[in-house]
Every structure is written in C-alpha cells, then in structure tokens.
mmCIF file of N, CA, C and O in Angstrom:
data_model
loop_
_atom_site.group_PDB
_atom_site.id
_atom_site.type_symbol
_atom_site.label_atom_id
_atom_site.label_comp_id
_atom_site.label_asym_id
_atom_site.label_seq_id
_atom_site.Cartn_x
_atom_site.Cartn_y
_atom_site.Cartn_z
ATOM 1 N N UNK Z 29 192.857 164.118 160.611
ATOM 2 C CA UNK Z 29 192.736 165.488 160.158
ATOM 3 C C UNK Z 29 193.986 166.238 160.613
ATOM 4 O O UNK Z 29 194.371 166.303 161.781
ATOM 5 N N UNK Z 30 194.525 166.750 159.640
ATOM 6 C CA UNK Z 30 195.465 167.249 160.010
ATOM 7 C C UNK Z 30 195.350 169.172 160.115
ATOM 8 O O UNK Z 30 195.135 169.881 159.132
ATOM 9 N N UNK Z 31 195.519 169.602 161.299
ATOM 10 C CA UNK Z 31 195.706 171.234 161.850
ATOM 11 C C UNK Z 31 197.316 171.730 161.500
ATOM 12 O O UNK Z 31 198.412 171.178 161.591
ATOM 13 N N UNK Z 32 196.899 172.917 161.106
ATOM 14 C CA UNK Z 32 198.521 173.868 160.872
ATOM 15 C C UNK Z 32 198.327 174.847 161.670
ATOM 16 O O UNK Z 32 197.279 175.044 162.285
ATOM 17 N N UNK Z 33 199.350 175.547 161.717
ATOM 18 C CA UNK Z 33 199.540 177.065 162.100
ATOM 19 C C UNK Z 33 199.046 177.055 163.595
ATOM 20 O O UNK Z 33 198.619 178.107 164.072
ATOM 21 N N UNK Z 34 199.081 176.092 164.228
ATOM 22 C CA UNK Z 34 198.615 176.148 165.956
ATOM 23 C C UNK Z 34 199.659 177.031 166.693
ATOM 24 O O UNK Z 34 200.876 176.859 166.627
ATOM 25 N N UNK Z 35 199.086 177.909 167.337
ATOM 26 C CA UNK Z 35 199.355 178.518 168.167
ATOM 27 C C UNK Z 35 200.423 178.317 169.361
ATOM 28 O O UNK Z 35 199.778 178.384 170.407
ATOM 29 N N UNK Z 36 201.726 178.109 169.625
ATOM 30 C CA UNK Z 36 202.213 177.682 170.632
ATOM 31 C C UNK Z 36 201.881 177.318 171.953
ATOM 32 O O UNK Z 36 202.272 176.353 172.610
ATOM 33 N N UNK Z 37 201.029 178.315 172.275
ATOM 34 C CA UNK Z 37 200.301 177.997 173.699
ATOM 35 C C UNK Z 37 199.530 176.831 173.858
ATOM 36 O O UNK Z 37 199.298 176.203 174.891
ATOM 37 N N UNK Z 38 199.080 176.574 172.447
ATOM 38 C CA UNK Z 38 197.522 175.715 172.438
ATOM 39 C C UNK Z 38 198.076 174.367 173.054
ATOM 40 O O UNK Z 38 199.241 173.976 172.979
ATOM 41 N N UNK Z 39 196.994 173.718 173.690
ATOM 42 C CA UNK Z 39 196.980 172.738 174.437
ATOM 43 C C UNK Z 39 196.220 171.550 173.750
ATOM 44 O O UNK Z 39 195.209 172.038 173.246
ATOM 45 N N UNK Z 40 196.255 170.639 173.591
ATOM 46 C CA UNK Z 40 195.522 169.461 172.673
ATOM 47 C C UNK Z 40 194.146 169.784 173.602
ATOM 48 O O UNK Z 40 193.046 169.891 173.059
ATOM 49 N N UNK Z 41 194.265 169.880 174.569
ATOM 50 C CA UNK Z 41 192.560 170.243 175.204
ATOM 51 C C UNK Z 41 191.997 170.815 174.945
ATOM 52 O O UNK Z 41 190.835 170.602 175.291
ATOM 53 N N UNK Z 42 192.340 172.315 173.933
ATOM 54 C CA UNK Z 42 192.243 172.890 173.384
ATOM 55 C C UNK Z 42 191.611 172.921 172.154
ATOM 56 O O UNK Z 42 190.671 173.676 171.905
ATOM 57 N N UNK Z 43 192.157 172.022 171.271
ATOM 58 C CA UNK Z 43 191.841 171.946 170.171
ATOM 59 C C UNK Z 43 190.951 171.007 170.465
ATOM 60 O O UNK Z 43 189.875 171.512 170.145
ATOM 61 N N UNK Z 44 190.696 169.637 171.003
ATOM 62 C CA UNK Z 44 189.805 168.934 171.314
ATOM 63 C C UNK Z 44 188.222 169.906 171.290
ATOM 64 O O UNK Z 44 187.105 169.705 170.814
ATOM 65 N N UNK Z 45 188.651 170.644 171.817
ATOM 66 C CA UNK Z 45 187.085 171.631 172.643
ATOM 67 C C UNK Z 45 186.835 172.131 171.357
ATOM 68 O O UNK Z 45 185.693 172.487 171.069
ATOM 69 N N UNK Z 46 187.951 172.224 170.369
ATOM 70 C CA UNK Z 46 187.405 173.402 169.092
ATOM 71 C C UNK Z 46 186.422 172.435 168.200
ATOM 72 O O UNK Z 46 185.296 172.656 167.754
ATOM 73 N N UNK Z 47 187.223 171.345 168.114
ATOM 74 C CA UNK Z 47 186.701 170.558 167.134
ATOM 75 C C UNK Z 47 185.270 169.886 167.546
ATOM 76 O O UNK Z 47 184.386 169.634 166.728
ATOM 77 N N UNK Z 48 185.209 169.707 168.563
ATOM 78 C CA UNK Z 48 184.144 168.348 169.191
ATOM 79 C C UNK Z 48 182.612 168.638 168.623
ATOM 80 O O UNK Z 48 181.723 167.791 168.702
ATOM 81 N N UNK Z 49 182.428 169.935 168.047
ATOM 82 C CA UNK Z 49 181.108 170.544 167.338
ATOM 83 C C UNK Z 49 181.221 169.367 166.102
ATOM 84 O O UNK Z 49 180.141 169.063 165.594
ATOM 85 N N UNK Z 50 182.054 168.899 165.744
ATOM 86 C CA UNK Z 50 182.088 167.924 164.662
ATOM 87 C C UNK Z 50 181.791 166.650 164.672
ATOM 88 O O UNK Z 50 181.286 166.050 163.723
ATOM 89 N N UNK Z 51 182.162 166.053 166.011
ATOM 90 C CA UNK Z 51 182.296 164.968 166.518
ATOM 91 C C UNK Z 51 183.173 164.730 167.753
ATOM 92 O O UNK Z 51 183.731 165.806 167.966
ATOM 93 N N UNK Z 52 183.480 164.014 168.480
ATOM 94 C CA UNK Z 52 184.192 163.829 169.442
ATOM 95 C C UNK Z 52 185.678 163.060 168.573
ATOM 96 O O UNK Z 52 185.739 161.853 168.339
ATOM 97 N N UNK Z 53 186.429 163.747 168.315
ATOM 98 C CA UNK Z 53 187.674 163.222 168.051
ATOM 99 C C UNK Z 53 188.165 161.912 168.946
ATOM 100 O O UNK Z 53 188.352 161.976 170.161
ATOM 101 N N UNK Z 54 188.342 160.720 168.152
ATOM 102 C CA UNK Z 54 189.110 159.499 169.153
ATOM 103 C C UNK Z 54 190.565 159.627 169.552
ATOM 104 O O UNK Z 54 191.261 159.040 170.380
ATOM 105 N N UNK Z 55 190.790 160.625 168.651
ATOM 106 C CA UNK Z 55 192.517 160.835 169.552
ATOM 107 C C UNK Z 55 193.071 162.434 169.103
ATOM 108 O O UNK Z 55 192.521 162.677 168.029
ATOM 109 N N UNK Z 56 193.745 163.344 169.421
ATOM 110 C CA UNK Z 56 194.318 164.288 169.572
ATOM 111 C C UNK Z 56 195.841 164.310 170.039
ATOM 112 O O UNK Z 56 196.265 164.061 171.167
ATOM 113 N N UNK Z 57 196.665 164.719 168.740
ATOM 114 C CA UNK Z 57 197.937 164.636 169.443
ATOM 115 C C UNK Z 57 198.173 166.312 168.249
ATOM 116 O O UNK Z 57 197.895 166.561 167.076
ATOM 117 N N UNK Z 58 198.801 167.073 169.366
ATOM 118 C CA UNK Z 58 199.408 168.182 169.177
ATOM 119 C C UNK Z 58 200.994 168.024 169.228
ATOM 120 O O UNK Z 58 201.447 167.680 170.319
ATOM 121 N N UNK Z 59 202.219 168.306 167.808
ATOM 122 C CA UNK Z 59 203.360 167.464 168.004
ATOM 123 C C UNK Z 59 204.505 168.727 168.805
ATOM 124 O O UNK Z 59 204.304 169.932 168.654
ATOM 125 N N UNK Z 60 205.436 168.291 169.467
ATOM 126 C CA UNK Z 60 206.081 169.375 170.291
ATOM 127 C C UNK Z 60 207.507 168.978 170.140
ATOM 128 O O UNK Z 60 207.482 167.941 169.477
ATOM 129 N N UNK Z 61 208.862 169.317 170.454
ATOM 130 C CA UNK Z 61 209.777 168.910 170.196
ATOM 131 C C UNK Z 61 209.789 168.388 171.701
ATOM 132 O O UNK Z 61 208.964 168.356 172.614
ATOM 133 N N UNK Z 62 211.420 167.901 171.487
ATOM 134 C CA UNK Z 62 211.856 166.764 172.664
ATOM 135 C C UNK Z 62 212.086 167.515 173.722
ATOM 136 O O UNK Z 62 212.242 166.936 174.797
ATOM 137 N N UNK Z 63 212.165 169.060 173.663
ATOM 138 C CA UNK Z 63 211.771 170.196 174.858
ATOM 139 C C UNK Z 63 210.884 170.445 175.244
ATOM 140 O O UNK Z 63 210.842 171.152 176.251
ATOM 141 N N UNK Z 64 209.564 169.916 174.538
ATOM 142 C CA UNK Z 64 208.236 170.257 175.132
ATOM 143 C C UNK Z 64 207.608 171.278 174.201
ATOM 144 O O UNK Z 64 206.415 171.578 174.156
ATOM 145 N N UNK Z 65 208.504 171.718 173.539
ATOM 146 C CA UNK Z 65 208.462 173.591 172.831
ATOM 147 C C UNK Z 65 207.134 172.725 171.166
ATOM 148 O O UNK Z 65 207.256 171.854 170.304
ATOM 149 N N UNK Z 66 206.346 173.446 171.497
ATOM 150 C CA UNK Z 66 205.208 173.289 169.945
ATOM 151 C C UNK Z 66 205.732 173.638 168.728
ATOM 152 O O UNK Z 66 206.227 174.687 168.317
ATOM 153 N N UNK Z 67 205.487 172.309 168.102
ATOM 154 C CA UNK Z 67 206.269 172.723 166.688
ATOM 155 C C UNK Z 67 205.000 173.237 165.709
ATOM 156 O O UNK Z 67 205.195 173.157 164.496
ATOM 157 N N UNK Z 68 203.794 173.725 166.147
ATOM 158 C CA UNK Z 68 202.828 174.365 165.484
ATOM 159 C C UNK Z 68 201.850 173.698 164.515
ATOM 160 O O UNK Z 68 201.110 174.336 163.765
ATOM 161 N N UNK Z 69 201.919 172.073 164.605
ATOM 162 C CA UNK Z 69 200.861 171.774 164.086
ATOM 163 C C UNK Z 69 200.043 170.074 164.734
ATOM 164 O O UNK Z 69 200.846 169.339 165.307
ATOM 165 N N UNK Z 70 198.864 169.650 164.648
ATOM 166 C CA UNK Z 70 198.548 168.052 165.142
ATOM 167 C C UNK Z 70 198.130 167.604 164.242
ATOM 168 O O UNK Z 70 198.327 167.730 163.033
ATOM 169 N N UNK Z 71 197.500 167.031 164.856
ATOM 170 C CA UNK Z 71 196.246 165.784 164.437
ATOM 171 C C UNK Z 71 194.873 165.465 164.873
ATOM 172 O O UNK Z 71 194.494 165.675 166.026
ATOM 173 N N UNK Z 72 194.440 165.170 164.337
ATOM 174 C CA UNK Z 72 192.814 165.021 165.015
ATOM 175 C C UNK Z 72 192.480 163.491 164.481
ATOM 176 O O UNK Z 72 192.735 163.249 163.301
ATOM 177 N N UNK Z 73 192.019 162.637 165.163
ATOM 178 C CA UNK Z 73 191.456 161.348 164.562
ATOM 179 C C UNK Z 73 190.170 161.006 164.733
ATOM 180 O O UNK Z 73 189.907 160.710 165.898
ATOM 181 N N UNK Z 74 189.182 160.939 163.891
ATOM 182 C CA UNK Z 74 187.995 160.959 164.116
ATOM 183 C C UNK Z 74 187.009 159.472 163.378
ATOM 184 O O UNK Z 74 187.071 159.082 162.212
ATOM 185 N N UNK Z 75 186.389 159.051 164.201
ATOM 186 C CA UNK Z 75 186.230 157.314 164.072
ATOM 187 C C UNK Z 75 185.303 157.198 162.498
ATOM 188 O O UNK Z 75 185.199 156.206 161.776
ATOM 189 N N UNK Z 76 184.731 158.531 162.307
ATOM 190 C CA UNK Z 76 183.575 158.658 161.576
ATOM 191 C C UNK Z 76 184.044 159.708 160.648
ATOM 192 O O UNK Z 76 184.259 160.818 161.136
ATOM 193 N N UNK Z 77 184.326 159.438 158.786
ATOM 194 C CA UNK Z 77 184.787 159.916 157.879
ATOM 195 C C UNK Z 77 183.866 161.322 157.897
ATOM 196 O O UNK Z 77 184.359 162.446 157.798
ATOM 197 N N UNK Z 78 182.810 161.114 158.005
ATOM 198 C CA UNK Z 78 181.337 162.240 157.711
ATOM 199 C C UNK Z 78 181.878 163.469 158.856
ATOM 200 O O UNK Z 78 181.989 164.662 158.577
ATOM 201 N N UNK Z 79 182.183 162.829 160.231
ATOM 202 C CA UNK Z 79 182.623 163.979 160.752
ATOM 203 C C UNK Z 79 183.781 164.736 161.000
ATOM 204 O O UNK Z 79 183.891 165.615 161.856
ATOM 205 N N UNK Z 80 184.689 164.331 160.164
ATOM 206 C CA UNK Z 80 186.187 164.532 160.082
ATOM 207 C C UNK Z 80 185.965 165.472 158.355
ATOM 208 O O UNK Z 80 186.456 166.590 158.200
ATOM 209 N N UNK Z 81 185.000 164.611 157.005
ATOM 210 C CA UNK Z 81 184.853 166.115 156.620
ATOM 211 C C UNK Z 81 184.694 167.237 156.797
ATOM 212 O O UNK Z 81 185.400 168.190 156.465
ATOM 213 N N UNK Z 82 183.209 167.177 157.645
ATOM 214 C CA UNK Z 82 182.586 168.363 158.743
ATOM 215 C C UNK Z 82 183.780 168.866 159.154
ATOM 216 O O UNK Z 82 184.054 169.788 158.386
ATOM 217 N N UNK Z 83 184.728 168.718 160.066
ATOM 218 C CA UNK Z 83 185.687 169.756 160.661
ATOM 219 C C UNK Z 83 186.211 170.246 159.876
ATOM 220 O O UNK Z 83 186.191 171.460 160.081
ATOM 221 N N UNK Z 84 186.939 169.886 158.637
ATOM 222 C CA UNK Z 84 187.710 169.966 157.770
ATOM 223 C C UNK Z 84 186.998 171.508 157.234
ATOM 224 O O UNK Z 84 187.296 172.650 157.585
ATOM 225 N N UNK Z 85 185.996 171.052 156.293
ATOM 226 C CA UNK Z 85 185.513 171.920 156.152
ATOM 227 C C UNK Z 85 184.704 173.450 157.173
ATOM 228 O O UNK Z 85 184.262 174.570 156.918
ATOM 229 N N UNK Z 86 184.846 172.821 158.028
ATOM 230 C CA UNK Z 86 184.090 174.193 159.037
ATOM 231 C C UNK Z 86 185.254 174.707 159.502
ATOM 232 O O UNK Z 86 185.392 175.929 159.549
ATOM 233 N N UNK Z 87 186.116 173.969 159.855
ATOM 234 C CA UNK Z 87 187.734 174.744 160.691
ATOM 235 C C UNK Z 87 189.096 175.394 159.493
ATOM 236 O O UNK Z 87 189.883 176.320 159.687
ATOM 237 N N UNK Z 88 188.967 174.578 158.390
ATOM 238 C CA UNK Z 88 190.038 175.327 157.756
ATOM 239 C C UNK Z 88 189.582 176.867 157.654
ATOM 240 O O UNK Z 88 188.456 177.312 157.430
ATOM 241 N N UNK Z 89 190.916 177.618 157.911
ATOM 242 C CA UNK Z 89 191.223 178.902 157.743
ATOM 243 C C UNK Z 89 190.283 179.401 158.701
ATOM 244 O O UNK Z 89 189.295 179.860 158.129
ATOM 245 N N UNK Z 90 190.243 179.457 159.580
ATOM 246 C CA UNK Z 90 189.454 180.049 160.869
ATOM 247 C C UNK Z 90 190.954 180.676 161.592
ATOM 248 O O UNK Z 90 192.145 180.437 161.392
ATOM 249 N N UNK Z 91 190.144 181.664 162.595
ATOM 250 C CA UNK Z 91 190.978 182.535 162.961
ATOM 251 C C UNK Z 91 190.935 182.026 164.812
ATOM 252 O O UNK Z 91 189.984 182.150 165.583
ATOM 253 N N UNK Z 92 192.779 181.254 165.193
ATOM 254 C CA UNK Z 92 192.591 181.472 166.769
ATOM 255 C C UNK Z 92 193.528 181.570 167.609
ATOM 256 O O UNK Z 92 194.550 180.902 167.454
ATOM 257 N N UNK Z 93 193.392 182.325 168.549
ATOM 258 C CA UNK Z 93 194.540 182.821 169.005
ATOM 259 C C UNK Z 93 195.111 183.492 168.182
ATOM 260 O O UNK Z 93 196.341 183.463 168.160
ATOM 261 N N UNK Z 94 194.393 184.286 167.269
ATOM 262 C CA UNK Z 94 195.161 184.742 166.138
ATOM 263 C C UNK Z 94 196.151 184.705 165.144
ATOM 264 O O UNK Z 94 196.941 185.549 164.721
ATOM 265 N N UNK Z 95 195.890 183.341 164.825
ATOM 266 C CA UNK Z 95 196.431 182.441 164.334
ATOM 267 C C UNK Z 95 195.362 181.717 162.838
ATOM 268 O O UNK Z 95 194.469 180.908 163.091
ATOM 269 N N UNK Z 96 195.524 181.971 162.010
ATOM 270 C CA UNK Z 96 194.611 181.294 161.005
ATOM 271 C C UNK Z 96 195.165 179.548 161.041
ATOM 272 O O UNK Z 96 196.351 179.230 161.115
ATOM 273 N N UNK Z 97 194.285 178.802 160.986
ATOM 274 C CA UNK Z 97 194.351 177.415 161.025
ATOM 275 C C UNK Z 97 194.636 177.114 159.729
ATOM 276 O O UNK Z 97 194.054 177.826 158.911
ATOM 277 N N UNK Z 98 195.426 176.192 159.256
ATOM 278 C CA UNK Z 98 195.612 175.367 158.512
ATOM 279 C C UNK Z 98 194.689 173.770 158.406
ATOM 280 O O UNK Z 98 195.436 172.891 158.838
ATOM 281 N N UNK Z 99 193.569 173.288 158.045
ATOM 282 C CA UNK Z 99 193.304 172.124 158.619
ATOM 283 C C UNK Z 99 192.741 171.602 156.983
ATOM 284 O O UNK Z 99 192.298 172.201 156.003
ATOM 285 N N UNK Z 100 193.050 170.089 157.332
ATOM 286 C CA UNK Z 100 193.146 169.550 155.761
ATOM 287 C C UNK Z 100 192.900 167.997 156.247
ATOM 288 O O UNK Z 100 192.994 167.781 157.456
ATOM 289 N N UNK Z 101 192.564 166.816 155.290
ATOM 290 C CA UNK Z 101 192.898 165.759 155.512
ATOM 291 C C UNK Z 101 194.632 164.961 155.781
ATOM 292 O O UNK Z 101 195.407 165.018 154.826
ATOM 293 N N UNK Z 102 194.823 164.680 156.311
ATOM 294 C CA UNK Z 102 196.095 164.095 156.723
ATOM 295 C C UNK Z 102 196.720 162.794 155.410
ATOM 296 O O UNK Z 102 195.936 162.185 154.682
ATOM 297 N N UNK Z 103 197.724 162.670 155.385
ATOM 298 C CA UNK Z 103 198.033 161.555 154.769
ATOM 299 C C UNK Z 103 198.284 160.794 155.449
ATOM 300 O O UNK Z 103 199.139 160.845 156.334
ATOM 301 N N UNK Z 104 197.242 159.503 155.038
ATOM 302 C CA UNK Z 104 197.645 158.612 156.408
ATOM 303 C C UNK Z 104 198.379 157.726 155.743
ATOM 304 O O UNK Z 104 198.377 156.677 156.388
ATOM 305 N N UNK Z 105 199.201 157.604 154.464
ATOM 306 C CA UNK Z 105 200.040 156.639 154.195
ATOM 307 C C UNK Z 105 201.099 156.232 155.584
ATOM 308 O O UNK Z 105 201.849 156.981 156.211
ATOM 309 N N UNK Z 106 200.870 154.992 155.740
ATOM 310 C CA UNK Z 106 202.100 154.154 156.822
ATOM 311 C C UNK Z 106 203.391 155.000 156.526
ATOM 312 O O UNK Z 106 203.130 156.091 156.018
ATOM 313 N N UNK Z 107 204.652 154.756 156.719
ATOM 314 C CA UNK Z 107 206.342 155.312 156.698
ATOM 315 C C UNK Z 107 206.474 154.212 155.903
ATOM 316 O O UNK Z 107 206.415 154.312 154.677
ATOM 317 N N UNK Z 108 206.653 153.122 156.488
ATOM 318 C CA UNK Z 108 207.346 152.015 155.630
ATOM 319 C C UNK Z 108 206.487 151.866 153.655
ATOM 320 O O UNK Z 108 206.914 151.139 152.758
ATOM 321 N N UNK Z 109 205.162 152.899 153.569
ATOM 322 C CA UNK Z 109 204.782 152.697 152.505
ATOM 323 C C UNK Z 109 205.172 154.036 151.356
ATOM 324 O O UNK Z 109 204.938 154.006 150.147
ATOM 325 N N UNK Z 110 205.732 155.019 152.017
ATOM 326 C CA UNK Z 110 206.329 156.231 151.733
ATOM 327 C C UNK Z 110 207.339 155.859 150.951
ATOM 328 O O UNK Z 110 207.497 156.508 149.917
ATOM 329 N N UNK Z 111 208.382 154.591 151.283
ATOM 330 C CA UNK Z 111 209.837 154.661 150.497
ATOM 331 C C UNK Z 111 209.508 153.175 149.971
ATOM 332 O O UNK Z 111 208.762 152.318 150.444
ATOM 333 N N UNK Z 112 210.326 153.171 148.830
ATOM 334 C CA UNK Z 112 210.990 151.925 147.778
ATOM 335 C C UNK Z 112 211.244 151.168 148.327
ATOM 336 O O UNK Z 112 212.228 151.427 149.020
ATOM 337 N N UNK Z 113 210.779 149.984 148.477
ATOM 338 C CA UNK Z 113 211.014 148.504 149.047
ATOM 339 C C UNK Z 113 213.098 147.936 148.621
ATOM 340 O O UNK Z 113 213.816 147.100 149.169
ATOM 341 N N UNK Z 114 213.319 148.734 147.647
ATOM 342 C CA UNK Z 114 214.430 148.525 146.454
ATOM 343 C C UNK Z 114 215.608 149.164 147.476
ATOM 344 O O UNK Z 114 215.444 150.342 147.791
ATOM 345 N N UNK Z 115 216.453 148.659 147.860
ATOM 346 C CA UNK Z 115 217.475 148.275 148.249
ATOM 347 C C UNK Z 115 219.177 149.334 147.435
ATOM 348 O O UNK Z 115 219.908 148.430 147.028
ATOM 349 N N UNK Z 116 219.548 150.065 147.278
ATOM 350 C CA UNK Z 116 220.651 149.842 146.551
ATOM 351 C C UNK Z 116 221.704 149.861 147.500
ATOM 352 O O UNK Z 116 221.671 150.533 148.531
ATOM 353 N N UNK Z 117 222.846 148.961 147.074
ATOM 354 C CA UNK Z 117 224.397 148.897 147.620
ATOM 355 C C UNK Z 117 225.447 149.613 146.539
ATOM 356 O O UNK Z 117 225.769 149.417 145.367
ATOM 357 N N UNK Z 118 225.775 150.494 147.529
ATOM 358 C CA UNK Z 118 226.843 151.103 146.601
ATOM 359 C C UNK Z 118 228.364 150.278 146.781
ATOM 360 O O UNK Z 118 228.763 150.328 147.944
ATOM 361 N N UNK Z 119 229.194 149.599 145.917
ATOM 362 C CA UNK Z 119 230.248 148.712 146.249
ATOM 363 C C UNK Z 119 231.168 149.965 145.758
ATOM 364 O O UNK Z 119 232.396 149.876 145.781
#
C-alpha cells in the first residue's frame, strides 16, 4: 500500500499505529533521503489482500498532521520488469 503526502515528522511508528485498525502491517518503510530528511511518502505491506483494501479504502484522503494522505495500492511490478529486456548499441 502505498501512502503520499506524509508529513515530515512522521515516524514509520507512526504510521504503523495509524494503519494497524486494518491489520497489522508485515512491514513499514517510510522513504527518507541519504540525510535522513523525509521525502514524504512509504509503504505499508500487508500479508492479507482483504486488509490492505480495508486501509486503502478507510485511509485515503484522511487528514494528519495536517496533511491529507495520499494512500492507494502500490505497484508492485519488480525494476528489472519496468524496462525492455532489448538492448540497443549505438555504433
């Protein structure tokens, strides 16, 4: 599940506590730059599809930290399945 618009302050413990009315999320990663500094949005991974709708639907566009949430399903396409297997050489 993917969260937007997070709050700088917010702490993945944080969001853990918001969500867990849904289910207990199996992993939580909030992404930050290589300073530590929040680049304003995570992830939520939840073992059970039924309760990862549930959040989806109960948390998008909620208001925190005064901050309206962004929260949606994630694309979980792999990287390596994102780009063209196809090769070109420019000579």
């Amino acid at each position: 599940v993917f969260v937007g618009n997070i709050h700088p302050d917010t702490k993945e413990e944080e969001v853990i506590e918001l969500f867990k009315k849904f289910g207990k999320p199996d992993r939580s990663i909030v992404r930050r730059s290589a300073e530590g500094i929040s680049l304003g949005y995570g992830f939520l991974e939840f073992s059970d599809a039924s309760q990862a709708r549930k959040a989806v639907e109960g948390m998008n566009l909620i208001v925190y930290k005064e901050r309206q949430l962004r929260v949606d399903f994630a694309d979980c396409r792999s990287k390596s399945s994102q780009f063209s297997p196809i090769v070109f050489i420019d000579q």
